[in-house]
Amino acid sequence: MIFDLLAEGYSIDEVNSFYPHINTEDIKASIKYAAKLCHSREMVEPFEVI
């Protein structure tokens, strides 16, 4: 959902307003993680959402 909003043009601040329990650092970390996956040739095990 977060990536969908960002792809639609919403800013990180706007995403924060929709999901106040997720902070800016969390969003930036998820973007960095997704970028790393895109550049990786290795399979990465998904993590469990708690």
PDB file of C-alpha atoms in Angstrom:
ATOM      1  CA  MET A   1       0.000   0.000   0.000  1.00  0.00           C
ATOM      2  CA  ILE A   2       2.771   2.440   0.880  1.00  0.00           C
ATOM      3  CA  PHE A   3       4.567   1.906  -2.426  1.00  0.00           C
ATOM      4  CA  ASP A   4       1.271   2.264  -4.274  1.00  0.00           C
ATOM      5  CA  LEU A   5       0.675   5.650  -2.660  1.00  0.00           C
ATOM      6  CA  LEU A   6       4.218   6.815  -3.380  1.00  0.00           C
ATOM      7  CA  ALA A   7       3.921   5.621  -6.986  1.00  0.00           C
ATOM      8  CA  GLU A   8       0.697   7.611  -7.333  1.00  0.00           C
ATOM      9  CA  GLY A   9       2.579  10.750  -6.327  1.00  0.00           C
ATOM     10  CA  TYR A  10       1.793  11.049  -2.640  1.00  0.00           C
ATOM     11  CA  SER A  11       4.622  12.464  -0.551  1.00  0.00           C
ATOM     12  CA  ILE A  12       6.123  10.682   2.425  1.00  0.00           C
ATOM     13  CA  ASP A  13       4.402  13.232   4.681  1.00  0.00           C
ATOM     14  CA  GLU A  14       1.050  12.426   3.087  1.00  0.00           C
ATOM     15  CA  VAL A  15       1.648   8.703   3.552  1.00  0.00           C
ATOM     16  CA  ASN A  16       2.447   9.440   7.208  1.00  0.00           C
ATOM     17  CA  SER A  17      -0.927  11.131   7.563  1.00  0.00           C
ATOM     18  CA  PHE A  18      -2.680   7.968   6.305  1.00  0.00           C
ATOM     19  CA  TYR A  19      -0.532   5.647   8.431  1.00  0.00           C
ATOM     20  CA  PRO A  20       0.533   7.592  11.546  1.00  0.00           C
ATOM     21  CA  HIS A  21       2.016   4.455  13.144  1.00  0.00           C
ATOM     22  CA  ILE A  22       4.636   4.333  10.352  1.00  0.00           C
ATOM     23  CA  ASN A  23       7.265   7.059  10.596  1.00  0.00           C
ATOM     24  CA  THR A  24       9.378   8.672   7.878  1.00  0.00           C
ATOM     25  CA  GLU A  25      12.424   6.569   8.729  1.00  0.00           C
ATOM     26  CA  ASP A  26      10.360   3.376   8.331  1.00  0.00           C
ATOM     27  CA  ILE A  27       9.174   4.446   4.885  1.00  0.00           C
ATOM     28  CA  LYS A  28      12.688   5.376   3.762  1.00  0.00           C
ATOM     29  CA  ALA A  29      14.021   2.070   5.074  1.00  0.00           C
ATOM     30  CA  SER A  30      11.372   0.159   3.126  1.00  0.00           C
ATOM     31  CA  ILE A  31      12.302   2.046  -0.054  1.00  0.00           C
ATOM     32  CA  LYS A  32      15.984   1.238   0.478  1.00  0.00           C
ATOM     33  CA  TYR A  33      15.125  -2.422   1.110  1.00  0.00           C
ATOM     34  CA  ALA A  34      13.025  -2.602  -2.060  1.00  0.00           C
ATOM     35  CA  ALA A  35      15.824  -0.997  -4.077  1.00  0.00           C
ATOM     36  CA  LYS A  36      18.293  -3.508  -2.673  1.00  0.00           C
ATOM     37  CA  LEU A  37      15.992  -6.362  -3.704  1.00  0.00           C
ATOM     38  CA  CYS A  38      15.733  -4.944  -7.217  1.00  0.00           C
ATOM     39  CA  HIS A  39      19.519  -4.863  -7.549  1.00  0.00           C
ATOM     40  CA  SER A  40      20.119  -8.221  -5.917  1.00  0.00           C
ATOM     41  CA  ARG A  41      20.587 -11.418  -7.862  1.00  0.00           C
ATOM     42  CA  GLU A  42      19.998 -13.519  -4.780  1.00  0.00           C
ATOM     43  CA  MET A  43      16.670 -14.714  -3.530  1.00  0.00           C
ATOM     44  CA  VAL A  44      15.688 -13.025  -0.295  1.00  0.00           C
ATOM     45  CA  GLU A  45      13.342 -14.723   2.127  1.00  0.00           C
ATOM     46  CA  PRO A  46      10.328 -12.564   2.971  1.00  0.00           C
ATOM     47  CA  PHE A  47      10.089 -11.467   6.556  1.00  0.00           C
ATOM     48  CA  GLU A  48       7.096 -12.032   8.759  1.00  0.00           C
ATOM     49  CA  VAL A  49       4.906  -9.009   9.414  1.00  0.00           C
ATOM     50  CA  ILE A  50       3.963  -8.747  13.057  1.00  0.00           C
TER      51      ILE A  50
END
